[in-house]
Each structure stands twice: as structure tokens, then as C-alpha cells.
Coordinates of C-alpha atoms in Angstrom, one line a residue:
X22 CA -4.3 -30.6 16.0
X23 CA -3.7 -27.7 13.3
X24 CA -2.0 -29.6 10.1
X25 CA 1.1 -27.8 9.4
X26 CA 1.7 -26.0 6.3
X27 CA 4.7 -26.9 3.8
X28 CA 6.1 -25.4 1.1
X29 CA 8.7 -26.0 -1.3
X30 CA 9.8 -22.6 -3.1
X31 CA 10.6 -22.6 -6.7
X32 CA 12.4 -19.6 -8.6
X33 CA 12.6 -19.3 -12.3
X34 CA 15.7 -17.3 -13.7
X35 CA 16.0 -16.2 -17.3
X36 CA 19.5 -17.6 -19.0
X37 CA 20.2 -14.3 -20.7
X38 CA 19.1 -12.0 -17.4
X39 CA 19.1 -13.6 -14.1
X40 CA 17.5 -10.8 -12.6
X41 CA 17.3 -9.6 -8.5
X42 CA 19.7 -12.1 -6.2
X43 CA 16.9 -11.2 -3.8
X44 CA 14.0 -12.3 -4.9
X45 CA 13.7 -15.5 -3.2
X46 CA 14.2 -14.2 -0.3
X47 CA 11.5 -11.6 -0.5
X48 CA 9.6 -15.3 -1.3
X49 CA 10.9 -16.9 1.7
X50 CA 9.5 -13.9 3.9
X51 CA 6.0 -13.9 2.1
X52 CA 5.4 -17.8 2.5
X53 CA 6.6 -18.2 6.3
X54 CA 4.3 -14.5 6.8
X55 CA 1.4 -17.3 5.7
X56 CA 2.4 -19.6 7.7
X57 CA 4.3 -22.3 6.0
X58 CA 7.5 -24.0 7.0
X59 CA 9.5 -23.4 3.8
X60 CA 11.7 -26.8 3.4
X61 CA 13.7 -26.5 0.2
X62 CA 14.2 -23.6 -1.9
X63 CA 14.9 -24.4 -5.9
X64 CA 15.9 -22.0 -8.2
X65 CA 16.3 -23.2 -11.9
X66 CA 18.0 -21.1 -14.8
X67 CA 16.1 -21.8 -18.5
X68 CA 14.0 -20.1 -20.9
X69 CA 10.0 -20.8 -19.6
X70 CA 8.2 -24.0 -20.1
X71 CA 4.9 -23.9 -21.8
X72 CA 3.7 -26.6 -19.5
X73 CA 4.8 -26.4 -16.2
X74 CA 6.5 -23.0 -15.7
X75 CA 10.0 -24.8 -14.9
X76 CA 11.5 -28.0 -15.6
X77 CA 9.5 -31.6 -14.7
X78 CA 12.8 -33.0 -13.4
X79 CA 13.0 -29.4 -10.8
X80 CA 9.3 -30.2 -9.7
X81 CA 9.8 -33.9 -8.9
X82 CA 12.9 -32.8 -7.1
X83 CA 10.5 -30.3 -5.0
X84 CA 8.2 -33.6 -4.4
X85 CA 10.9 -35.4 -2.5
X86 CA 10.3 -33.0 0.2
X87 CA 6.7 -34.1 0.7
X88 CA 5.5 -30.3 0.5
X89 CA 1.9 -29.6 0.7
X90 CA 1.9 -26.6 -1.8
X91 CA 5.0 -25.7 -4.2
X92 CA 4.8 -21.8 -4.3
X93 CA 6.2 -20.1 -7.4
X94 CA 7.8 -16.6 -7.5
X95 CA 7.1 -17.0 -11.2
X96 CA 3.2 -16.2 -12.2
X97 CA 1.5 -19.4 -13.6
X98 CA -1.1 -19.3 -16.2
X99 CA -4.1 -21.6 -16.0
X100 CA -2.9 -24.1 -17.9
X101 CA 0.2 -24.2 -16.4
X102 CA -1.5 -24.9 -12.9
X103 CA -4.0 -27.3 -14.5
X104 CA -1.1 -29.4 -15.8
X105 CA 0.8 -29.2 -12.5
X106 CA -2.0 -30.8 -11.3
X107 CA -2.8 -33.1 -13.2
X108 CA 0.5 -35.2 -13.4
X109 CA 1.3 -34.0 -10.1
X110 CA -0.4 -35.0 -6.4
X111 CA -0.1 -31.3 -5.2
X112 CA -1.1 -27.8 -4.7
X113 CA 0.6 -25.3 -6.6
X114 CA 0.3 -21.5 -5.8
X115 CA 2.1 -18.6 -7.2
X116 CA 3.1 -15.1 -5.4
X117 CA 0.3 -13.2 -6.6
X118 CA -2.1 -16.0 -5.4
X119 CA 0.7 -16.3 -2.0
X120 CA 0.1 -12.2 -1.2
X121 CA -3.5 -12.8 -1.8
X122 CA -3.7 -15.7 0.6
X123 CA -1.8 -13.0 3.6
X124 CA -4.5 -10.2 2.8
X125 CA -7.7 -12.8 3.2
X126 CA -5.7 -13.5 6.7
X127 CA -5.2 -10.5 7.7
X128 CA -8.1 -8.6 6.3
X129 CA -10.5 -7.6 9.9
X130 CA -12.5 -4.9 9.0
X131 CA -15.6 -5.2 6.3
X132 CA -13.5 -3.0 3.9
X133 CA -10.5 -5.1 3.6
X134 CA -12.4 -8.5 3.4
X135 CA -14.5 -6.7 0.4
X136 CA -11.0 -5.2 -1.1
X137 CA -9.4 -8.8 -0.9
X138 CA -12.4 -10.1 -2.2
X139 CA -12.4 -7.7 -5.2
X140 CA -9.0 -8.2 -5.8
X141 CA -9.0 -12.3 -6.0
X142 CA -12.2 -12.3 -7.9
X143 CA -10.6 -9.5 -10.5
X144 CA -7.9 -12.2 -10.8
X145 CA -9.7 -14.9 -11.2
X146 CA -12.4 -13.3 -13.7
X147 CA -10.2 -13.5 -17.2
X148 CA -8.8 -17.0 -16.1
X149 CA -12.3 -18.6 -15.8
X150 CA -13.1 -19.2 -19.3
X151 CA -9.3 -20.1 -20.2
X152 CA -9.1 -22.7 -17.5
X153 CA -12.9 -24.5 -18.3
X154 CA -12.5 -24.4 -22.1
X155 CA -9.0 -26.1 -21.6
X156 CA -10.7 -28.8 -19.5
X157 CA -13.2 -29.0 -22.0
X158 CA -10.8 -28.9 -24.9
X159 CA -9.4 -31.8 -22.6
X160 CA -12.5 -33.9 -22.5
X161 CA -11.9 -34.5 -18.8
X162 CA -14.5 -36.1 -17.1
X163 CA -17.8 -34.1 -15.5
X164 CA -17.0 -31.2 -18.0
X165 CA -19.9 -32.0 -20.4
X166 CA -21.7 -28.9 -21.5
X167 CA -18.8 -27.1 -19.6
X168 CA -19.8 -23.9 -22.0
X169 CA -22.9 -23.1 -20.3
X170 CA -21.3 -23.4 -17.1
X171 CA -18.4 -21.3 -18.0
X172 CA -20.5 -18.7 -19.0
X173 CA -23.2 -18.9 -15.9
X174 CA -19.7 -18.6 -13.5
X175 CA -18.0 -15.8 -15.3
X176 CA -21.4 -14.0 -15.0
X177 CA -21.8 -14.7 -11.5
X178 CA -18.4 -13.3 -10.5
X179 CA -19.1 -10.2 -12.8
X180 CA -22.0 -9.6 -10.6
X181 CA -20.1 -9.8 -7.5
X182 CA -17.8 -7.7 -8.8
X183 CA -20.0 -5.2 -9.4
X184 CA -21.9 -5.3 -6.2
X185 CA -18.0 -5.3 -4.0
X186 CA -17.7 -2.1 -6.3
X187 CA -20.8 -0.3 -5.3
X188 CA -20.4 -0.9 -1.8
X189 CA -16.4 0.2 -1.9
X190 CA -17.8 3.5 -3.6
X191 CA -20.0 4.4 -0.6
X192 CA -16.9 3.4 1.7
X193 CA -15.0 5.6 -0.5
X194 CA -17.6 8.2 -0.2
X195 CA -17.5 7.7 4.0
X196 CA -14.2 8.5 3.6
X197 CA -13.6 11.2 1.3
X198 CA -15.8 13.1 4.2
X199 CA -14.0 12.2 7.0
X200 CA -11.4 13.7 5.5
X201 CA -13.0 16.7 4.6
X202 CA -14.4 16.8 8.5
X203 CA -10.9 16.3 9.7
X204 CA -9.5 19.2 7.4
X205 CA -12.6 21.3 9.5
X206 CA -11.2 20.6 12.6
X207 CA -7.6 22.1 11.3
X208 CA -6.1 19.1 11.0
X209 CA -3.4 18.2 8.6
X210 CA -3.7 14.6 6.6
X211 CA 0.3 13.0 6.4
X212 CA 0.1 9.4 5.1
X213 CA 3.1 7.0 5.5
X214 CA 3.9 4.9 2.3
X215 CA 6.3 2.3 1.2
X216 CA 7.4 -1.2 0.2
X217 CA 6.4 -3.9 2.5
X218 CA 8.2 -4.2 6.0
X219 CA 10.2 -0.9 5.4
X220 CA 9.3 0.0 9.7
X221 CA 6.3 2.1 8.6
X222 CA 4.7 0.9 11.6
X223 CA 7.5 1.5 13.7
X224 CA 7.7 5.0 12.5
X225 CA 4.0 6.0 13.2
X226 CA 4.7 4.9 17.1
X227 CA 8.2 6.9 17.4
X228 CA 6.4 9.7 15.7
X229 CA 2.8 9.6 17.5
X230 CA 3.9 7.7 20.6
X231 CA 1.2 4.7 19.9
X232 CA 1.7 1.1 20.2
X233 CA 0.5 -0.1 16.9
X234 CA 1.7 -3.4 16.0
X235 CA 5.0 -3.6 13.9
X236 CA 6.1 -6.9 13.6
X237 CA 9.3 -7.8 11.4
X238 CA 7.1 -9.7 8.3
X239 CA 5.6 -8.2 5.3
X240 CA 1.7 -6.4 5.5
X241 CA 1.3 -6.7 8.9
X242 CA -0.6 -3.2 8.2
X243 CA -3.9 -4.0 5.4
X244 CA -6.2 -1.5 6.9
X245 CA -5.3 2.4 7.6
X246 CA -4.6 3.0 11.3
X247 CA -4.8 6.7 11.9
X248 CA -2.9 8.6 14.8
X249 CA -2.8 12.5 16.1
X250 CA 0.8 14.0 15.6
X251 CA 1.4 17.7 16.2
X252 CA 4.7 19.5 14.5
X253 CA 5.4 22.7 16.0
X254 CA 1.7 23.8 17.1
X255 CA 0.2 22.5 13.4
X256 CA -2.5 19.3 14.5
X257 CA -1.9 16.7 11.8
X258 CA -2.9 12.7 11.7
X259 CA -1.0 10.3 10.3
X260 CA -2.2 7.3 8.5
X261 CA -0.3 3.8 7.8
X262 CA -1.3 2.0 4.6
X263 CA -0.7 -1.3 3.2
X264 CA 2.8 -1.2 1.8
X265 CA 3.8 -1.7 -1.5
X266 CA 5.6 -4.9 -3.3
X267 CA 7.3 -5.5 -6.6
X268 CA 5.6 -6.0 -9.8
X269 CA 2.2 -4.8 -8.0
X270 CA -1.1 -6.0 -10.2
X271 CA -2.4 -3.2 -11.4
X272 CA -5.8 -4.2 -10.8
X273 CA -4.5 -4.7 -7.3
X274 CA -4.1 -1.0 -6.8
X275 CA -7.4 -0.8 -7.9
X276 CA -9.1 -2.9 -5.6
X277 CA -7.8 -1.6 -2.6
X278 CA -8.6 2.2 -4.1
X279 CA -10.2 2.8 -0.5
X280 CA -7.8 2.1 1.2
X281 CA -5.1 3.7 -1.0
X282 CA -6.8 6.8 -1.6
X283 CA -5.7 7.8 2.3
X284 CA -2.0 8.7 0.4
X285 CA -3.5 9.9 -2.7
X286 CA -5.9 12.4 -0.8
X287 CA -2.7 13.2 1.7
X288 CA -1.3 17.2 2.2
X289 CA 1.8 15.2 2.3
X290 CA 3.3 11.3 1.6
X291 CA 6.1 10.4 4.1
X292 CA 7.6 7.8 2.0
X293 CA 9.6 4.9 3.9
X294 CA 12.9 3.3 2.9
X295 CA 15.1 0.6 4.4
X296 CA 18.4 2.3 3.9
X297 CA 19.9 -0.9 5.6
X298 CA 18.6 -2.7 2.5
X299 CA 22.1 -3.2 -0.3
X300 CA 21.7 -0.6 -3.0
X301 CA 20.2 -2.7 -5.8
X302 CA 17.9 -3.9 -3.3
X303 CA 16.8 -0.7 -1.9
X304 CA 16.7 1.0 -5.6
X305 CA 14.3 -2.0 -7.1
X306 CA 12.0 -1.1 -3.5
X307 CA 12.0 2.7 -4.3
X308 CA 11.1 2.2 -7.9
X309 CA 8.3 -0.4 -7.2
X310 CA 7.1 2.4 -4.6
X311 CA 7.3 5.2 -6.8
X312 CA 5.3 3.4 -9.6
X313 CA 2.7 1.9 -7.2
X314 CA 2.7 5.7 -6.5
X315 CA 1.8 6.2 -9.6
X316 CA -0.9 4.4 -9.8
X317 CA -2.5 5.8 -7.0
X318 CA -2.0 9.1 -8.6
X319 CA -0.1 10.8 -5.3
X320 CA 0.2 14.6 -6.5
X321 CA 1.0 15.8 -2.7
X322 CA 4.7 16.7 -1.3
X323 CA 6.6 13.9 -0.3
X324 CA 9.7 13.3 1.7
X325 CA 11.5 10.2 1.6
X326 CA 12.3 8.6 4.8
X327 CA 15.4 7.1 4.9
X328 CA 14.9 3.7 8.0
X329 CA 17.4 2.1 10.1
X330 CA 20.1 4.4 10.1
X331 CA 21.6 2.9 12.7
X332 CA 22.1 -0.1 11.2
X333 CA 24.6 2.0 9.2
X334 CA 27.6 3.3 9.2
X335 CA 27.1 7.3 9.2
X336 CA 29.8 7.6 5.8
X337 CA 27.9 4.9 3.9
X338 CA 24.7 5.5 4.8
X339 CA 25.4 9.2 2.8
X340 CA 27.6 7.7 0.3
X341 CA 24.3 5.7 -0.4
X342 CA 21.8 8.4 -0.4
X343 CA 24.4 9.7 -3.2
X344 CA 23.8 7.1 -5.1
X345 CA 19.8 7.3 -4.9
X346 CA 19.0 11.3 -5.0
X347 CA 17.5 10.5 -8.6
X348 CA 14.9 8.1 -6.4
X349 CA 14.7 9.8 -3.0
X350 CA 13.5 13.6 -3.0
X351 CA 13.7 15.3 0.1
X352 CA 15.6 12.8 1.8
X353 CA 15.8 12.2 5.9
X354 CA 17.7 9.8 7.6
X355 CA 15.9 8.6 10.8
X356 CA 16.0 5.2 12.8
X357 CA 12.2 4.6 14.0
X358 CA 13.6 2.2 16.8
X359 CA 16.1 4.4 18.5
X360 CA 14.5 7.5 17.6
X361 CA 17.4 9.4 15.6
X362 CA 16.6 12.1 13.1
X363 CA 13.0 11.9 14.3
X364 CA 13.7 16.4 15.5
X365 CA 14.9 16.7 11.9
X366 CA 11.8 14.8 10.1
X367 CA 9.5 16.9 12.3
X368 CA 11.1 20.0 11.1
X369 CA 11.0 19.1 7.6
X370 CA 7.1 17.7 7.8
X371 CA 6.6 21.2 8.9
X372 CA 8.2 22.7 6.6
X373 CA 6.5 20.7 3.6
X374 CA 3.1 21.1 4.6
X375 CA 0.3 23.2 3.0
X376 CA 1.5 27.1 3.8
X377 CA -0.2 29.1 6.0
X378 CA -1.0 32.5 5.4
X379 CA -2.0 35.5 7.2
X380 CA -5.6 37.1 7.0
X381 CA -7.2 40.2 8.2
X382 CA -11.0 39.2 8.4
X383 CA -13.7 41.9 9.6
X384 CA -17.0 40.2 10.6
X385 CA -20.2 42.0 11.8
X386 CA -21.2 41.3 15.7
X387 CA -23.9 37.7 15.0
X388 CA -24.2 35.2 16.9
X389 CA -22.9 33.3 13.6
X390 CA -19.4 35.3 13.5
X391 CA -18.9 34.5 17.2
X392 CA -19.5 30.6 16.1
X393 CA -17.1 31.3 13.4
X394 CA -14.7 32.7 15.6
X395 CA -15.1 29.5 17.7
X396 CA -13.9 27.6 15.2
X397 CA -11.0 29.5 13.8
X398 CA -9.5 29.1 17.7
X399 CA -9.5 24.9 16.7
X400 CA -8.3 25.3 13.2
X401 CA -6.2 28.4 12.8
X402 CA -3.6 30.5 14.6
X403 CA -5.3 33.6 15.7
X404 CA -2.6 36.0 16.2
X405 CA -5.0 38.9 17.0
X406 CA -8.7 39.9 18.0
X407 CA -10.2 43.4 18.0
X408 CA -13.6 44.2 19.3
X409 CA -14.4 47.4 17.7
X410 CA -17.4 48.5 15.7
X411 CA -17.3 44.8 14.3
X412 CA -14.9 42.1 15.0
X413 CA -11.2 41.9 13.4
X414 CA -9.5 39.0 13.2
X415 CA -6.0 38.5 12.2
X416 CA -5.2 34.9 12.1
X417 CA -2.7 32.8 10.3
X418 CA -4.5 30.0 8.3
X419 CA -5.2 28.0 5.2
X420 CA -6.8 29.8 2.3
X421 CA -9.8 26.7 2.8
X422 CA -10.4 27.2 6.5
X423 CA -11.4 30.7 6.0
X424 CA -13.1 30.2 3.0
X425 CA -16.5 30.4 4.2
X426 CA -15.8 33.6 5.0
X427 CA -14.8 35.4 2.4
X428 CA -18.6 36.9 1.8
X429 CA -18.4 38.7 4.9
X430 CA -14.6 39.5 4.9
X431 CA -14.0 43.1 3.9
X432 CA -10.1 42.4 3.4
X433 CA -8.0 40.1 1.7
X434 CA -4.7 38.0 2.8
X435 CA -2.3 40.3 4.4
X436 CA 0.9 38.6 3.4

């Protein structure tokens, strides 16, 4: 029989600014989305300790529960989890280490167990030599000649880094032409983005008609799932990603680059809000998103998809959106469950995608222009064809997708 997994959850506030009423919470849903039957939450308001993080007297309060693991929402250095340890008979985690622990079970395909990989070992790299010189520092027992070792592990994860790095590239590389091959075939590339359990899931089955798993917990999505959606006659496929979270390692974004780049390489970022969420709430999600945007350096259009409208009363839901317009551009209020708004995201996906324009192309009659031809019926509207002394086209299209053309073409756009 499967030992169950405990946890007590421990929250420290600054005196001088408490900070987000809704933080342990967000805790709660992370540790039972692992697996572990949360039995006391403890919050504790005082300046840090150098030693444990919080107070001794809040940790042996958390020990009466029996817990397997205490999980911080605070980040614990090294030494911090070294001393826990030692005057302590537990494990000790903290959230980084928590949303680590849901990727690694989550993570099914060969990119995402590399991505996690990269991402704990980029963790773990600058804490190796801080946690072994403190045990040496410490004198604790089997640590003799501990700086040779220290040196031989920080080397080895280096060069595991590095090897997880080249192999990501070539994914990466895989990638950046399957987009290119998709953009071939006419198709548009719409990414859906956002903070962690914001329906993102939902949305991509009300929008594509799929029945990708969306369950109410946090990543259930860690690798891109890809789906055909077509917005009055334009082909596009939309891609889920792993949502965002507050106070996102950097080096995080960076590790799963392959897996972000799907919304930085996007014509266009759906981004996904619970407008259900109370306003602080929902303003802290935006801003996380918009930074971890950032990161991944998202240039494309972007509408903001306002979730769970009805969960909402219609006045407050746009006395709300008032009070966001500095974080939500291009706002849309739609309910992925019941399907409201989803006519009036559709309409405004279509009108935020790349513009076509209209061409007048003249190609001689080849074999090759008759291919060409061919594929301008899959990736272009062709609004007329004239069989004269050559062929003339006159299509509506992306500059791109007639590109290849434009040696033969004897005319230019026709706006």
C-alpha cells in the first residue's frame, strides 16, 4: 500500500507589508495538485530568520501534526534547509522545489522530462558549493576532503547541463520548422497563455471542439497540445502552454524555452484571465503573466481573454474590466464552460490576425506554376484565375505565402 503524503504548510508574512491574503491558498492548490493531504496551515508574521526561515517555536508547532514534509511558500536557502534538518526529524521543501516536484510528475514526453531536468539541475547548480562548504565548515561527519567532491559534483551537473541544452536546441530547431511547415500549409499559429488554472484548457475545447484534459488544479497542461480552429474561412492551430505562476524563476523561463517559444513565435497570444478571481487577485495574475511574458519576449498581438463570465454578475464583471484596462488590452469576456462570448472572441481573433492582402500574380504556363497554383488553393484565398497567354492569379494572401513568387510575378499587391 502507497504511503500517503503529508504536509504541513508554513507562510511567512513581513510585519511592515503582509503582502497577498491569497497566497496560501495558491499553496494549498499546489501541494494537494502533488499529492499531499495538507493537515495544518501556519502563517507566522516577523522579520526572517537567518536559521530556519520562521520561528523554531512555528516549526515544532507544524511537528505536532506528524507531517511528512513541511512545505514553505517562503524560498529557503541551503543553509536554512540544512539546519531544518538537522535539529529537525523531517523533510522540508519550498514552492519552487513544490512546482518542480508537479512538472517531474507530469512531464510525459522526452522534452518536458529534459526541460524539468534542466530546470532542477539550474536550481540546484549555484546551491551545491554553498550547501557542501557549510557541511564542511560544519565538520559533519563523512565530509572529509568535501572540496574535491564539491568541485567533481558541480562539474558533473555543468556537464549535464550542457548536454540537456544541446539536445533542447535541436528540439528547438524541430520546432522552429514545424512551424515554418505549418505557416506553408496557410495556417495561422494562436497560442493560449496565462497564469496557472485560468480554463486555458477549457478554452481550447469550446474553441476547437477537442476533449483535452482540463481539470480544476494548477499545470495540468506541461507540454503544448496543438488543435485546428478555423475563424471565418482563415485555418489556424491553437496551442496550450504551461501556464504561468507568481514570482516565476527566471531561469525557469529559460529552461522550458521550447516549450515557451510556441507563444513567443505565435501571429497572435490569446491571453487567459479568471475574471471570477477578486481584483487584487486577478491583477497580481495579470502582472505575473505579463512579465513571464516578458521574458519569453511575446512581440505578437494579444487579446486578453476575460474566463468565467458567468460566474459574474454582467455590471461587475465590467465594472472590473474598468478597473484593469491598464493590464488587459483588447479585452473579451467569454465563459469556456457555457460557451458565452466565444462568436465575439472568434470575431476579434480574426480581426487581430496577420492582414491579408490582395495580389495580382502573372505566372508563365510550367508545370512548376501549376504546382504553385496548387498550393496557393491550400494557403490563400484565390478570388480569381485567368488562363490567357499566361496564368493570372488574383488571390488574397499573406505577403510570405506568395513570396516565392515574386521573381516570376510581373505585378505587385493590388490593394
Amino acid at each position: 500500500m502507497k504511503e500517503e503524503k503529508t504536509a504541513v504548510l508554513l507562510l511567512r508574512e513581513n510585519p511592515v507589508n503582509p503582502g497577498d491574503p491569497y497566497r496560501m491558498k495558491e499553496l494549498r492548490g499546489l501541494a494537494n495538485a502533488a499529492g499531499y493531504l495538507v493537515l495544518d496551515e501556519i502563517i507566522q508574521r516577523r522579520e526572517r530568520d537567518h536559521r530556519f526561515q520562521i520561528g523554531r517555536g512555528k516549526i515544532e508547532e507544524a511537528l505536532s501534526c506528524h507531517p511528512k514534509k513541511l512545505i514553505f511558500y517562503n524560498p529557503l536557502s541551503p543553509t536554512q534547509v540544512f539546519n531544518i534538518r538537522s535539529e529537525f526529524p523531517v523533510q522540508v521543501l519550498d514552492r519552487f522545489n513544490l512546482i518542480l516536484e508537479i512538472f517531474a510528475s507530469r512531464a510525459s514526453t522526452r522534452e518536458a522530462k529534459l526541460q524539468v531536468e534542466l530546470a532542477r539541475l539550474s536550481y540546484d547548480a549555484p546551491q551545491v558549493r554553498e550547501e557542501l562548504s557549510f557541511r564542511k565548515r560544519s565538520e559533519q561527519p563523512g565530509f572529509r576532503g568535501a572540496g574535491a567532491y564539491e568541485q567533481s559534483m558541480y562539474h558533473d551537473i555543468r556537464g549535464r547541463m550542457a548536454k540537456i541544452r544541446a539536445e533542447l536546441k535541436e528540439v528547438e530547431a524541430m520546432g522552429e520548422e514545424r512551424r515554418k511547415r505549418r505557416r506553408d500549409l496557410g495556417f495561422d499559429l494562436i497560442a493560449l497563455a496565462g497564469y496557472t488554472n485560468a480554463g486555458k484548457s477549457t478554452l481550447l475545447n469550446a474553441l476547437t471542439g477537442s476533449e483535452v484534459d482540463a481539470l480544476d488544479q494548477p499545470f495540468t497542461t506541461l507540454s503544448p497540445t496543438t488543435r485546428a480552429l478555423e475563424v471565418n474561412g482563415r485555418r489556424a492551430l491553437l496551442t496550450d502552454t504551461v501556464g504561468f505562476i507568481d514570482d516565476l524563476p527566471h531561469f525557469l523561463i529559460k529552461a522550458f524555452h521550447s516549450t515557451l517559444s510556441e507563444i513567443s513565435r505565435a501571429d497572435l497570444v490569446l491571453l487567459v484571465a479568471d475574471l471570477s478571481d477578486p481584483l487584487e487577485l486577478l491583477r497580481r495574475k495579470l502582472v505575473a503573466s505579463h512579465k513571464a511574458l516578458w521574458d519569453c519576449q511575446v512581440t505578437a498581438p494579444m487579446i486578453t481573454v476575460l474566463n468565467k463570465m458567468d460566474q459574474m454578475d454582467e455590471l461587475d464583471a465590467q465594472m472590473k474590466i474598468d478597473q484593469i484596462e491598464d493590464l488587459a488590452s483588447n479585452p473579451v469576456m467569454v465563459s469556456a464552460h457555457s460557451s458565452q462570448g466565444l462568436s465575439k472572441l472568434k470575431q476579434c481573433i480574426y480581426q487581430r490576425l496577420p492582414p491579408l492582402k490582395k495580389y495580382q500574380i502573372r505566372l508563365p504556363y510550367t508545370s512548376q506554376s501549376f504546382g504553385e497554383l496548387s498550393r496557393l488553393y491550400r494557403t490563400s484565398e484565390l478570388l480569381d484565375v485567368s488562363y490567357e497567354d499566361e496564368l493570372i492569379l488574383s488571390l488574397r494572401g499573406r505577403a510570405k505565402d506568395v513570396a516565392r513568387l515574386s521573381k516570376r510575378a510581373k505585378d505587385g499587391p493590388a490593394e
